[in-house]
Short mmCIF file of C-alpha atoms in Angstrom, two decimals:
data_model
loop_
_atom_site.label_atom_id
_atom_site.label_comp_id
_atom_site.label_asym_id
_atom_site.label_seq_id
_atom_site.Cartn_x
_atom_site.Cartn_y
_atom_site.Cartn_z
CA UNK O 1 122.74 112.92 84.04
CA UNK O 2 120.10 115.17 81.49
CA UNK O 3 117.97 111.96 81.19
CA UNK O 4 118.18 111.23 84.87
CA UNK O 5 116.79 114.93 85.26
CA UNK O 6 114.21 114.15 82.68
CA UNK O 7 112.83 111.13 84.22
CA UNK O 8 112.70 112.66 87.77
CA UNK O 9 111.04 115.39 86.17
CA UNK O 10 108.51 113.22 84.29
CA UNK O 11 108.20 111.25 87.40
CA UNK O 12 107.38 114.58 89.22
CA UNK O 13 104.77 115.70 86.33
CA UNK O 14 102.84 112.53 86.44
CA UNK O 15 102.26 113.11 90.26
CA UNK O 16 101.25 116.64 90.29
CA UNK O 17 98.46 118.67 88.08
CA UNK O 18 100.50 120.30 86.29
CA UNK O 19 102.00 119.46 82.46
CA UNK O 20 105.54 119.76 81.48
CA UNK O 21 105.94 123.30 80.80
CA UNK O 22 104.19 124.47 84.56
CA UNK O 23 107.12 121.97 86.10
CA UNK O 24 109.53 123.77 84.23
CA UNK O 25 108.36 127.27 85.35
CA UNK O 26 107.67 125.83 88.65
CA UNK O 27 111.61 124.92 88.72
CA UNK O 28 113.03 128.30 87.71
CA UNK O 29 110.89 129.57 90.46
CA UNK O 30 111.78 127.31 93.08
CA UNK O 31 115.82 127.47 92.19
CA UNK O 32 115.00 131.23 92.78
CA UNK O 33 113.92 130.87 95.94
CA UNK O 34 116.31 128.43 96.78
CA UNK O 35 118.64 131.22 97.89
CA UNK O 36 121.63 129.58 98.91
CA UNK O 37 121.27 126.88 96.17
CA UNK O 38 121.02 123.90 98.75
CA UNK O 39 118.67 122.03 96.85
CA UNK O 40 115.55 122.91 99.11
CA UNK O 41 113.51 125.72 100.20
CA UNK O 42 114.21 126.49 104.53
CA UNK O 43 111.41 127.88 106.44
CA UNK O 44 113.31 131.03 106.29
CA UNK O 45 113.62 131.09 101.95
CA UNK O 46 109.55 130.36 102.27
CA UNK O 47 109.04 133.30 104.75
CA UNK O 48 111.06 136.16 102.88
CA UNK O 49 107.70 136.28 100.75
CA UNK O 50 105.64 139.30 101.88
CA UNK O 51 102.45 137.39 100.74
CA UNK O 52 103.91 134.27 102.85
CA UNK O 53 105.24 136.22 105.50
CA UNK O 54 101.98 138.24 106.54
CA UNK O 55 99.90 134.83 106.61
CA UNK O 56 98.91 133.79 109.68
CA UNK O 57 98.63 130.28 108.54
CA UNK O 58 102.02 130.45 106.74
CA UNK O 59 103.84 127.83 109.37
CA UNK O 60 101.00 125.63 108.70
CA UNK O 61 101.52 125.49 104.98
CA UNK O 62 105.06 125.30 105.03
CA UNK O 63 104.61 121.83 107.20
CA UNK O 64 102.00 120.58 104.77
CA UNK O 65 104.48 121.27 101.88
CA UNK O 66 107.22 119.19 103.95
CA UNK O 67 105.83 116.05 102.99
CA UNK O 68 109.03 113.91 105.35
CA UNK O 69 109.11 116.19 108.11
CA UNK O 70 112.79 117.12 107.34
CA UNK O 71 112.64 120.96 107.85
CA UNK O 72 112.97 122.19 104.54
CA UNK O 73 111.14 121.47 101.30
CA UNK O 74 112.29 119.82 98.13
CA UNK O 75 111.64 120.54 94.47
CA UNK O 76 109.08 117.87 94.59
CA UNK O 77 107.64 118.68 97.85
CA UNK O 78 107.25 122.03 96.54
CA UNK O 79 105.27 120.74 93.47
CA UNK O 80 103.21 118.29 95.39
CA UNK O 81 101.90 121.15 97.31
CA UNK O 82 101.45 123.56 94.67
CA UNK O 83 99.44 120.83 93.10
CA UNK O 84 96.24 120.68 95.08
CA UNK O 85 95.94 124.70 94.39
CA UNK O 86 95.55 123.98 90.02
CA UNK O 87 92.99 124.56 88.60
CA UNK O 88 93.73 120.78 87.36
CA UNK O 89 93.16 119.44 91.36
CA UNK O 90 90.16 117.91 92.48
CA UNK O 91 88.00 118.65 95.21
CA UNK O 92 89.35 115.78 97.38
CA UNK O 93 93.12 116.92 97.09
CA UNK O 94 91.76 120.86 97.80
CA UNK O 95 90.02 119.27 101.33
CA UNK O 96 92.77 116.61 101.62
CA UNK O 97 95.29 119.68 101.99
CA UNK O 98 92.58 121.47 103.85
CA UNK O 99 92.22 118.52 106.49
CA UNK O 100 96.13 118.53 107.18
CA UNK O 101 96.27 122.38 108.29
CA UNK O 102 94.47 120.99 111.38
CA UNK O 103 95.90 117.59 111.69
CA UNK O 104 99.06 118.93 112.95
CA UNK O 105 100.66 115.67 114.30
CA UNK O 106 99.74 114.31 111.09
CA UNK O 107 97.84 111.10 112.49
CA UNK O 108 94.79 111.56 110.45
CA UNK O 109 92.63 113.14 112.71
CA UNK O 110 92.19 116.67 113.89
CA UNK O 111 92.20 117.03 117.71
CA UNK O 112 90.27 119.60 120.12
CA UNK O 113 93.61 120.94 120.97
CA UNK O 114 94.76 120.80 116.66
CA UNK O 115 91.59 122.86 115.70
CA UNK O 116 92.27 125.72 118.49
CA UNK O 117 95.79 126.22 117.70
CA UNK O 118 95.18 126.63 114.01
CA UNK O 119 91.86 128.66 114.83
CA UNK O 120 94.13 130.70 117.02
CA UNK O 121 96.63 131.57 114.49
CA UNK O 122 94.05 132.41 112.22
CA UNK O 123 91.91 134.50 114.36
CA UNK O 124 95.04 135.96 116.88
CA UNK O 125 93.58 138.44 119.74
CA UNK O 126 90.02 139.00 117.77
CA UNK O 127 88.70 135.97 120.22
CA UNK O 128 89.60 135.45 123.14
CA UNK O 129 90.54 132.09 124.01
CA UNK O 130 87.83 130.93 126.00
CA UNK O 131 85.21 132.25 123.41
CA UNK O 132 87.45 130.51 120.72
CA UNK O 133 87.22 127.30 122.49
CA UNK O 134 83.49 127.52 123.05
CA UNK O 135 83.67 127.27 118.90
CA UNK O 136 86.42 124.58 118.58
CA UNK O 137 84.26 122.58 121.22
CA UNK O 138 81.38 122.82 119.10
CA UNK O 139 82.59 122.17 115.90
CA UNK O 140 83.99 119.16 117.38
CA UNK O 141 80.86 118.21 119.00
CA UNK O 142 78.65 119.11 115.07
CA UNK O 143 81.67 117.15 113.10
CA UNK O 144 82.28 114.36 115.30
CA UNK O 145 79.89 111.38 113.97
CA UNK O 146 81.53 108.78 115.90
CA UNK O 147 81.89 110.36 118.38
CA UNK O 148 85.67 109.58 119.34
CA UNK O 149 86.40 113.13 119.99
CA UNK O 150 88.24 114.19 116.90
CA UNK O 151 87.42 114.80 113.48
CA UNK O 152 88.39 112.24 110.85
CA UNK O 153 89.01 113.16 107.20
CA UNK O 154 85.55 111.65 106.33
CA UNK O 155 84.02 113.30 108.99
CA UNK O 156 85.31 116.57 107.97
CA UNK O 157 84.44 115.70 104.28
CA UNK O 158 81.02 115.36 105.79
CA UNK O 159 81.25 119.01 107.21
CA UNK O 160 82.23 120.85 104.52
CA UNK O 161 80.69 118.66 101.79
CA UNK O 162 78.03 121.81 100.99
CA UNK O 163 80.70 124.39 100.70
CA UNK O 164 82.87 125.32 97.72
CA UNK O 165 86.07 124.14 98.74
CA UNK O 166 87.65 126.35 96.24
CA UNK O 167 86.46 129.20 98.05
CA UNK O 168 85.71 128.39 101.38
CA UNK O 169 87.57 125.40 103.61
CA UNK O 170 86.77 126.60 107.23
CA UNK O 171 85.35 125.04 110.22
CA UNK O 172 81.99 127.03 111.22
CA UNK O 173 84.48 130.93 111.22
CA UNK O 174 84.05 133.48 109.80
CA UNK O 175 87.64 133.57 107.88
CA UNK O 176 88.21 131.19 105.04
CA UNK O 177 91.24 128.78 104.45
CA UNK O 178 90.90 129.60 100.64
CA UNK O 179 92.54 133.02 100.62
CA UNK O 180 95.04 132.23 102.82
CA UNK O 181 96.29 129.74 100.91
CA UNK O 182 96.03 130.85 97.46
CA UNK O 183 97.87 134.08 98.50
CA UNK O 184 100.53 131.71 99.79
CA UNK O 185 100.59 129.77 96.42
CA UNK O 186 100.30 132.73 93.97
CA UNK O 187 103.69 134.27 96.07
CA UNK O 188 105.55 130.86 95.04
CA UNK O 189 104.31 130.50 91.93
CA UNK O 190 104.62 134.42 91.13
CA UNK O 191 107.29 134.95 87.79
CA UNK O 192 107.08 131.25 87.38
CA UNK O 193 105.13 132.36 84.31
CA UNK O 194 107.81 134.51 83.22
CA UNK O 195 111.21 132.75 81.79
#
């Protein structure tokens, strides 16, 4: 059984961006969240964070993290997701995991209607909704080269390929992805430090 756990550990370190040790830590955390020890993380384990919690794109990243769509989030779910926030990740995983906040239906493409519900949850009553899809329409309209009506990964990659994705991963508002996020990530990762 130990070198079973070992190699689906391994297995788990060679896909992520973190070494050995950060799994490890990464574990304890996760087993720790895990409060009723079923293996996963529920929607509910995620939101009992504060820093999760408050997000308003917190739904969005718990869906991202649940790679099979299953509801809750496995160990390495949970380090696949955690990955693209390292230090160690790339600028391609950073807008790869940017792109799928919008692409809610997950079919590779972020629709009109994708980019105003995450824009809404983002911005809540500070727009209203016609001035927010004035925005959404135009972003479409700047982004989409093809002109197909959505917004393909490479498209997007196109949009934001002047910005610093580790800082800002927006389309054309005023609030940044960036923050969001890493607040999210820090909160799961938090003590994973500590043994």
């Amino acid at each position: 059984m130990g070198n079973a756990n070992s190699a689906m550990l391994e297995n788990i370190v060679q896909g992520s961006n973190f070494d050995r040790d950060e799994v490890d830590r990464l574990r304890k955390r996760f087993m720790k969240l895990d409060k009723d020890n079923s293996g996963t993380i529920e929607r509910d384990e995620f939101l009992s964070l504060p820093q999760v919690s408050s997000n308003p794109l917190a739904t969005r990243m718990i869906a991202i993290f649940d790679e099979d769509g299953g509801g809750d989030v496995d160990f390495q779910e949970f380090v696949s997701g955690l990955s693209a926030f390292s230090s160690k990740g790339n600028k391609e995983e950073k807008l790869r995991f940017a792109f799928k906040v919008y692409d809610i239906d997950r079919d590779g493409y972020i629709s009109n209607g994708e980019l105003f519900i995450v824009l809404k949850m983002m911005v809540g009553s500070n727009l209203k909704d016609q001035q927010l899809q004035q925005i959404v329409d135009k972003t479409i309209m700047e982004a989409d080269l093809d002109h197909d009506g959505k917004i393909s990964f490479e498209e997007f990659t196109k949009m934001v390929e002047n910005t610093d994705v580790s800082m800002s991963m927006t389309l054309g508002m005023p609030v940044t992805l960036q923050p969001h996020f890493v607040s999210c990530a820090n909160a799961l990762q938090t003590n994973s430090r500590r043994k």
